Every structure is written in structure tokens, then in C-alpha cells.
Amino acid sequence: MSQAKKTSFSAPKGVPDYVPPSSAAFLHVRDTFSHQARLAGYEHIELPIFEDTALFARGVGESTDVVSKEMYTFADKGDRSVTLRPEGTAGVMRAVIEHNLDRGQLPVKMTYAGPFFRYERPQAGRYRQLQQVGVEAIGVDDPVLDAEVIALADRCYKSVGLTGYRLEITSLGDHSCRPAYRQKLQDFLLDLPLDEQTRHRAQINPLRVLDDKRAEVREMTADAPLMLDHLSAECREHFETVTGLLDEMGVDYVINKRLVRGLDYYTKTCFEFVHDGLGAQSGIGGGGRYDGLMAQLGGQDLSGIGFGLGVDRTILALEAEGVGPVDSSRCDIYGVAMGDAARIKLGAITHVLRTHGLRADMSFGQRGLKGAMKGADRAGAKFALVIGDRELETSTAAVKDLAAHTQEDVSFDRLTDYLATKLGR
Ligand code: HAM
């Protein structure tokens, strides 16, 4: 028999593991966001992790960094080009069109949560597998819906205890005003002494140049024409209704006329949540309206609006703010058995406790009292149930309150009620 070669593996570069105890924070943030979305009437949608490459090329836009450089694209065994989803909006639109969800009551309101993949240069807060919770509201061009989506994102952050973030908002106009503005901006940019690459960008995606972080480019573009000053009357009114409603809701925001998003499909309202405790990767979530996307993907000409909230960066932001760790205890009750017969009995008792909805675990194998009590501690348990020969004889368990350092003998048939009451269930 050949001996197996010993190798050890690491997760792929830029791909985080979420291991205990910090996985508790991950679940907490993701599930709190999803819960908030469901409170506002968004239904869960679970989508494929990979799709036809053309969906993202057409939906997200060929000139974006996401499509041109960051996609995980490969040919499957049938030689079809598929791509690990870099974002969620295009997939939701595809599914809505494919399943005729837009033929019923509008807006269609969907929420999703899960991993997305971007081949970016990994650094703190920038991963190649990232986690988002998103919503999409499709089919109605109503500024009240824009405000709903933005206020929902704001409630998501607030409900996990985040405070030190800023909501930046602008309008990117639509087909009635953006083409003329784009031309104006391009003319302005092409008059500047830009380097070759930036010039090229000005030709294919001039708005992206406004997002350039280099000081010299910022200086040159300080007087560039800005979309917000060139909105059509209709887009302006739409934007003012959104900001007016946000004011009424008490959602704080700042208007950032230079806000540029990394994806091409946005029109009208556009927003980003920024946290200054995160260094360069400060965007904790963002979104906007995308009026032409559905038609672009072969569906009806319906509008939509949505957001994607970054779960990873929200966790980092919570850490930066020093918001206390969430409860990462594995169980409330931990069984400690002295001897084989007691361990078998505890196996049956923990089953009953779990059947009644209590969180219970126990020590396995032949561990001494000290080691098993350590296990109770590590699991974050509030109570230890100690059973040995004496307890088996009297059909009682010694229940130790691990915080109060008290102990009480409780008969087996009263255990569930006793613990449920103590735990406030
Ligand atoms: P996005 O701005 O590309 O929008 O991504 C949303 C959020 O995902 C970002 O604000 C950030 O927190 C997080 N994120 C993005 N890339 C990374 C990364 N490499 N590492 C860690 N976190 C990251 C979208 O994806 C749009 N689909 C949102 C949307 C929905 N717009 C309309 N509907």
C-alpha cells in the first residue's frame, strides 16, 4: 500500500473562511439584513452561482472593471462560457424575465444573500469571494420606491448597531439628459492633458474619470460639468422627491455630485454607504435605479432599483467601531457525564432538550470531570448537567449555574421544564 503524501492546503488567495467564533458575526449581519428586507415585503430569491457569461457582459457592461478584468470566466465541459456571478442584479433580472415574475403585481420585490466573485487584488476588505445581501424592486418607476430601498439599507446597518457611516446620494439622469451631459463631459475631459490610459477611459466611460483617486486628475477635473447640474426637469423632480422623503423619514444623507458607481446600468437615483473606518475599501454598500436593464436583457421595458450591502465590510466596520462581539456561544446547556452509562443517559437527555427547542450539547468520549467542565466553558454554556453513578441511581442531574456558581439537583423528568424556565423560554 502506498503511503498518502502529506500536503496541507490553504483557501484560495483572497477568499475568506468564516470560522467560529467569528462566523457568528457573519451569520448575525447577513441574517439581520435579510430579516430587514423581508420586513419590507421583499421575498427570497436563490440564484445560480454561475451564469452564462453574456448575461454579465450585457447586463453589467463591457467597459466596467468588473466585466473587463474581474470576472471568473471559464468554459465548462460542454464548451459554454460561464462566469461565477460578480454581482446579483443581472441574475435577478434574468430570473424575473425567465419565470415571468413581472407579469403579476408590480413591483416585484426580491431579496438575496450569498457569495459573489471578483478577481480583484486582495487586500483588507477586498476579497475575491465576497458576501452581499441585496434587494431588487422591479417594475415601477416611483421615487417613493427609491426612498424605500435607501431607507431599508439604512435600517439594515442601524439594526446591527453600525453608526459611523455616511450615505452619499446623487442622480445619474436618464436617456433624456444623460447623452447630452456625457458629450459635454467628454468634450471637457478630452481638452485636458490626460495620460493615454485616462484619455481612453474618457472615450469609453467618461463618468469613471470623475472617480479617479489621483490628486492631479482630481485637480484637473475640479471644474468638470456634473450630472446633477444637467438633469432633465423630470429627473430633477424625481431626485427631489427622493431626497424630500428621506428628509421626512429622518434618513441622513449627503449629496455627492461626483458619486460614480462601478457598474454601468445605473440611471437616476444612485447611492453609496461609506464608512471611514475602513481605509481604501470604504464602500459598505450601494445601489441605485436601473431603468434600461430589463429591456437590455431581453425583457419588458420596466425600471428597477436595488442595492447590494457588503457583509464582509460591514463586519469590519463594526469591528472598527468597537461594536461588541455577538453571542458566539454554541449552546446554553452542556452535559458532563462521569462514566459510560451516564454518558448514554445524557445522549438521551440532550435529545429531549433539543426536541423542546433548547440549545444543548455534551462531552463525548471518556473525559474527566475537569476536561468536560472546560468543554462547557468553551461552548459558552450557561448550565452544566453533571451525571454520574449517584445521579443515575436517583434519576437526578446536578445542574450547575455556571455564572452564579450555584448547583441544584433536578430530577430527570423535570429537567426540560426547569431549564426552559431558567433560560426564559
Ligand atoms: P457593488 O457596489 O459593486 O454593487 O457592490 C456592493 C457592495 O459589495 C460594495 O459596497 C461592497 O461593500 C461589497 N463588495 C464589492 N466588492 C467587494 C470585494 N471585492 N470585497 C468585499 N466586498 C465587496 C453591486 O454589486 C450591485 N449589484 C448592487 C445593486 C443591486 N445595485 C442595484 N441593485
mmCIF file with all atom_site columns, C-alpha atoms and ligand atoms in Angstrom, residues 66 70 86-90 112 116 118 120-121 123 125-132 134-136 157 261-263 265-266 271-273 281-290 305-314, ligand 1:
data_model
loop_
_atom_site.group_PDB
_atom_site.id
_atom_site.type_symbol
_atom_site.label_atom_id
_atom_site.label_alt_id
_atom_site.label_comp_id
_atom_site.label_asym_id
_atom_site.label_entity_id
_atom_site.label_seq_id
_atom_site.pdbx_PDB_ins_code
_atom_site.Cartn_x
_atom_site.Cartn_y
_atom_site.Cartn_z
_atom_site.occupancy
_atom_site.B_iso_or_equiv
_atom_site.pdbx_formal_charge
_atom_site.auth_seq_id
_atom_site.auth_comp_id
_atom_site.auth_asym_id
_atom_site.auth_atom_id
_atom_site.pdbx_PDB_model_num
ATOM   1  C CA  . VAL A 1 66  ? -15.952 44.131 -13.164 1.00 0.00 ? 66  VAL A CA  1
ATOM   2  C CA  . GLU A 1 70  ? -12.518 40.868 -12.690 1.00 0.00 ? 70  GLU A CA  1
ATOM   3  C CA  . PRO A 1 86  ? -19.770 39.016 -9.831  1.00 0.00 ? 86  PRO A CA  1
ATOM   4  C CA  . GLU A 1 87  ? -22.994 40.678 -8.623  1.00 0.00 ? 87  GLU A CA  1
ATOM   5  C CA  . GLY A 1 88  ? -26.677 39.885 -8.154  1.00 0.00 ? 88  GLY A CA  1
ATOM   6  C CA  . THR A 1 89  ? -28.771 42.327 -10.153 1.00 0.00 ? 89  THR A CA  1
ATOM   7  C CA  . ALA A 1 90  ? -28.270 40.817 -13.623 1.00 0.00 ? 90  ALA A CA  1
ATOM   8  C CA  . TYR A 1 112 ? -30.945 37.528 -1.979  1.00 0.00 ? 112 TYR A CA  1
ATOM   9  C CA  . PHE A 1 116 ? -20.118 36.824 -5.332  1.00 0.00 ? 116 PHE A CA  1
ATOM   10 C CA  . ARG A 1 118 ? -14.473 39.239 -8.415  1.00 0.00 ? 118 ARG A CA  1
ATOM   11 C CA  . GLU A 1 120 ? -9.607  41.832 -7.633  1.00 0.00 ? 120 GLU A CA  1
ATOM   12 C CA  . ARG A 1 121 ? -6.260  42.453 -5.973  1.00 0.00 ? 121 ARG A CA  1
ATOM   13 C CA  . GLN A 1 123 ? -6.397  43.470 0.468   1.00 0.00 ? 123 GLN A CA  1
ATOM   14 C CA  . GLY A 1 125 ? -11.866 44.464 2.928   1.00 0.00 ? 125 GLY A CA  1
ATOM   15 C CA  . ARG A 1 126 ? -11.387 43.466 -0.700  1.00 0.00 ? 126 ARG A CA  1
ATOM   16 C CA  . TYR A 1 127 ? -11.902 39.800 -1.357  1.00 0.00 ? 127 TYR A CA  1
ATOM   17 C CA  . ARG A 1 128 ? -12.216 37.576 -4.382  1.00 0.00 ? 128 ARG A CA  1
ATOM   18 C CA  . GLN A 1 129 ? -15.193 35.897 -2.828  1.00 0.00 ? 129 GLN A CA  1
ATOM   19 C CA  . LEU A 1 130 ? -17.377 38.493 -1.156  1.00 0.00 ? 130 LEU A CA  1
ATOM   20 C CA  . GLN A 1 131 ? -20.722 38.268 0.543   1.00 0.00 ? 131 GLN A CA  1
ATOM   21 C CA  . GLN A 1 132 ? -23.670 40.530 -0.154  1.00 0.00 ? 132 GLN A CA  1
ATOM   22 C CA  . GLY A 1 134 ? -29.197 42.574 -1.901  1.00 0.00 ? 134 GLY A CA  1
ATOM   23 C CA  . VAL A 1 135 ? -32.695 43.654 -2.819  1.00 0.00 ? 135 VAL A CA  1
ATOM   24 C CA  . GLU A 1 136 ? -34.251 44.496 -6.168  1.00 0.00 ? 136 GLU A CA  1
ATOM   25 C CA  . TYR A 1 157 ? -26.905 48.997 9.130   1.00 0.00 ? 157 TYR A CA  1
ATOM   26 C CA  . ARG A 1 261 ? -20.673 53.599 -9.347  1.00 0.00 ? 261 ARG A CA  1
ATOM   27 C CA  . GLY A 1 262 ? -18.604 50.758 -10.747 1.00 0.00 ? 262 GLY A CA  1
ATOM   28 C CA  . LEU A 1 263 ? -21.429 49.184 -12.740 1.00 0.00 ? 263 LEU A CA  1
ATOM   29 C CA  . TYR A 1 265 ? -26.624 50.001 -15.546 1.00 0.00 ? 265 TYR A CA  1
ATOM   30 C CA  . TYR A 1 266 ? -27.488 52.893 -13.240 1.00 0.00 ? 266 TYR A CA  1
ATOM   31 C CA  . PHE A 1 271 ? -26.236 55.892 -3.702  1.00 0.00 ? 271 PHE A CA  1
ATOM   32 C CA  . GLU A 1 272 ? -23.390 54.526 -1.693  1.00 0.00 ? 272 GLU A CA  1
ATOM   33 C CA  . PHE A 1 273 ? -22.871 53.904 2.020   1.00 0.00 ? 273 PHE A CA  1
ATOM   34 C CA  . GLN A 1 281 ? -12.233 49.918 0.774   1.00 0.00 ? 281 GLN A CA  1
ATOM   35 C CA  . SER A 1 282 ? -14.736 52.279 2.347   1.00 0.00 ? 282 SER A CA  1
ATOM   36 C CA  . GLY A 1 283 ? -17.878 51.310 0.409   1.00 0.00 ? 283 GLY A CA  1
ATOM   37 C CA  . ILE A 1 284 ? -20.013 49.138 2.683   1.00 0.00 ? 284 ILE A CA  1
ATOM   38 C CA  . GLY A 1 285 ? -22.943 49.014 0.265   1.00 0.00 ? 285 GLY A CA  1
ATOM   39 C CA  . GLY A 1 286 ? -24.530 50.744 -2.639  1.00 0.00 ? 286 GLY A CA  1
ATOM   40 C CA  . GLY A 1 287 ? -27.098 50.663 -5.349  1.00 0.00 ? 287 GLY A CA  1
ATOM   41 C CA  . GLY A 1 288 ? -29.418 52.662 -7.497  1.00 0.00 ? 288 GLY A CA  1
ATOM   42 C CA  . ARG A 1 289 ? -32.059 52.707 -10.173 1.00 0.00 ? 289 ARG A CA  1
ATOM   43 C CA  . TYR A 1 290 ? -31.504 50.883 -13.442 1.00 0.00 ? 290 TYR A CA  1
ATOM   44 C CA  . ILE A 1 305 ? -33.998 49.833 -8.182  1.00 0.00 ? 305 ILE A CA  1
ATOM   45 C CA  . GLY A 1 306 ? -31.961 47.906 -5.661  1.00 0.00 ? 306 GLY A CA  1
ATOM   46 C CA  . PHE A 1 307 ? -28.878 47.665 -3.507  1.00 0.00 ? 307 PHE A CA  1
ATOM   47 C CA  . GLY A 1 308 ? -26.104 45.298 -2.535  1.00 0.00 ? 308 GLY A CA  1
ATOM   48 C CA  . LEU A 1 309 ? -24.807 45.508 1.035   1.00 0.00 ? 309 LEU A CA  1
ATOM   49 C CA  . GLY A 1 310 ? -21.333 44.157 1.677   1.00 0.00 ? 310 GLY A CA  1
ATOM   50 C CA  . VAL A 1 311 ? -21.491 41.749 4.608   1.00 0.00 ? 311 VAL A CA  1
ATOM   51 C CA  . ASP A 1 312 ? -17.692 41.450 4.916   1.00 0.00 ? 312 ASP A CA  1
ATOM   52 C CA  . ARG A 1 313 ? -17.104 45.178 5.052   1.00 0.00 ? 313 ARG A CA  1
ATOM   53 C CA  . THR A 1 314 ? -19.991 45.683 7.467   1.00 0.00 ? 314 THR A CA  1
HETATM 54 P P1  . HAM B 2 .   ? -21.356 46.992 -5.754  1.00 0.00 ? 1   HAM B P1  1
HETATM 55 O O1  . HAM B 2 .   ? -21.200 48.392 -5.300  1.00 0.00 ? 1   HAM B O1  1
HETATM 56 O O2  . HAM B 2 .   ? -20.460 46.512 -6.837  1.00 0.00 ? 1   HAM B O2  1
HETATM 57 O O3  . HAM B 2 .   ? -22.871 46.850 -6.204  1.00 0.00 ? 1   HAM B O3  1
HETATM 58 O O4  . HAM B 2 .   ? -21.218 46.012 -4.519  1.00 0.00 ? 1   HAM B O4  1
HETATM 59 C C1  . HAM B 2 .   ? -21.984 46.212 -3.351  1.00 0.00 ? 1   HAM B C1  1
HETATM 60 C C2  . HAM B 2 .   ? -21.124 46.080 -2.126  1.00 0.00 ? 1   HAM B C2  1
HETATM 61 O O5  . HAM B 2 .   ? -20.464 44.811 -2.115  1.00 0.00 ? 1   HAM B O5  1
HETATM 62 C C3  . HAM B 2 .   ? -19.985 47.084 -2.021  1.00 0.00 ? 1   HAM B C3  1
HETATM 63 O O6  . HAM B 2 .   ? -20.434 48.305 -1.497  1.00 0.00 ? 1   HAM B O6  1
HETATM 64 C C4  . HAM B 2 .   ? -19.033 46.378 -1.058  1.00 0.00 ? 1   HAM B C4  1
HETATM 65 O O7  . HAM B 2 .   ? -19.432 46.595 0.281   1.00 0.00 ? 1   HAM B O7  1
HETATM 66 C C5  . HAM B 2 .   ? -19.240 44.917 -1.413  1.00 0.00 ? 1   HAM B C5  1
HETATM 67 N N1  . HAM B 2 .   ? -18.113 44.476 -2.248  1.00 0.00 ? 1   HAM B N1  1
HETATM 68 C C6  . HAM B 2 .   ? -17.954 44.646 -3.561  1.00 0.00 ? 1   HAM B C6  1
HETATM 69 N N2  . HAM B 2 .   ? -16.785 44.131 -3.973  1.00 0.00 ? 1   HAM B N2  1
HETATM 70 C C7  . HAM B 2 .   ? -16.186 43.620 -2.882  1.00 0.00 ? 1   HAM B C7  1
HETATM 71 C C8  . HAM B 2 .   ? -14.946 42.919 -2.637  1.00 0.00 ? 1   HAM B C8  1
HETATM 72 N N3  . HAM B 2 .   ? -14.100 42.632 -3.615  1.00 0.00 ? 1   HAM B N3  1
HETATM 73 N N4  . HAM B 2 .   ? -14.666 42.535 -1.370  1.00 0.00 ? 1   HAM B N4  1
HETATM 74 C C9  . HAM B 2 .   ? -15.517 42.800 -0.341  1.00 0.00 ? 1   HAM B C9  1
HETATM 75 N N5  . HAM B 2 .   ? -16.693 43.433 -0.523  1.00 0.00 ? 1   HAM B N5  1
HETATM 76 C C10 . HAM B 2 .   ? -17.029 43.848 -1.762  1.00 0.00 ? 1   HAM B C10 1
HETATM 77 C C11 . HAM B 2 .   ? -23.426 45.710 -6.714  1.00 0.00 ? 1   HAM B C11 1
HETATM 78 O O8  . HAM B 2 .   ? -22.908 44.626 -6.716  1.00 0.00 ? 1   HAM B O8  1
HETATM 79 C C12 . HAM B 2 .   ? -24.830 45.932 -7.254  1.00 0.00 ? 1   HAM B C12 1
HETATM 80 N N6  . HAM B 2 .   ? -25.329 44.657 -7.795  1.00 0.00 ? 1   HAM B N6  1
HETATM 81 C C13 . HAM B 2 .   ? -25.739 46.481 -6.185  1.00 0.00 ? 1   HAM B C13 1
HETATM 82 C C14 . HAM B 2 .   ? -27.110 46.751 -6.719  1.00 0.00 ? 1   HAM B C14 1
HETATM 83 C C15 . HAM B 2 .   ? -28.200 45.981 -6.569  1.00 0.00 ? 1   HAM B C15 1
HETATM 84 N N7  . HAM B 2 .   ? -27.446 47.795 -7.444  1.00 0.00 ? 1   HAM B N7  1
HETATM 85 C C16 . HAM B 2 .   ? -28.732 47.696 -7.769  1.00 0.00 ? 1   HAM B C16 1
HETATM 86 N N8  . HAM B 2 .   ? -29.182 46.579 -7.260  1.00 0.00 ? 1   HAM B N8  1
#
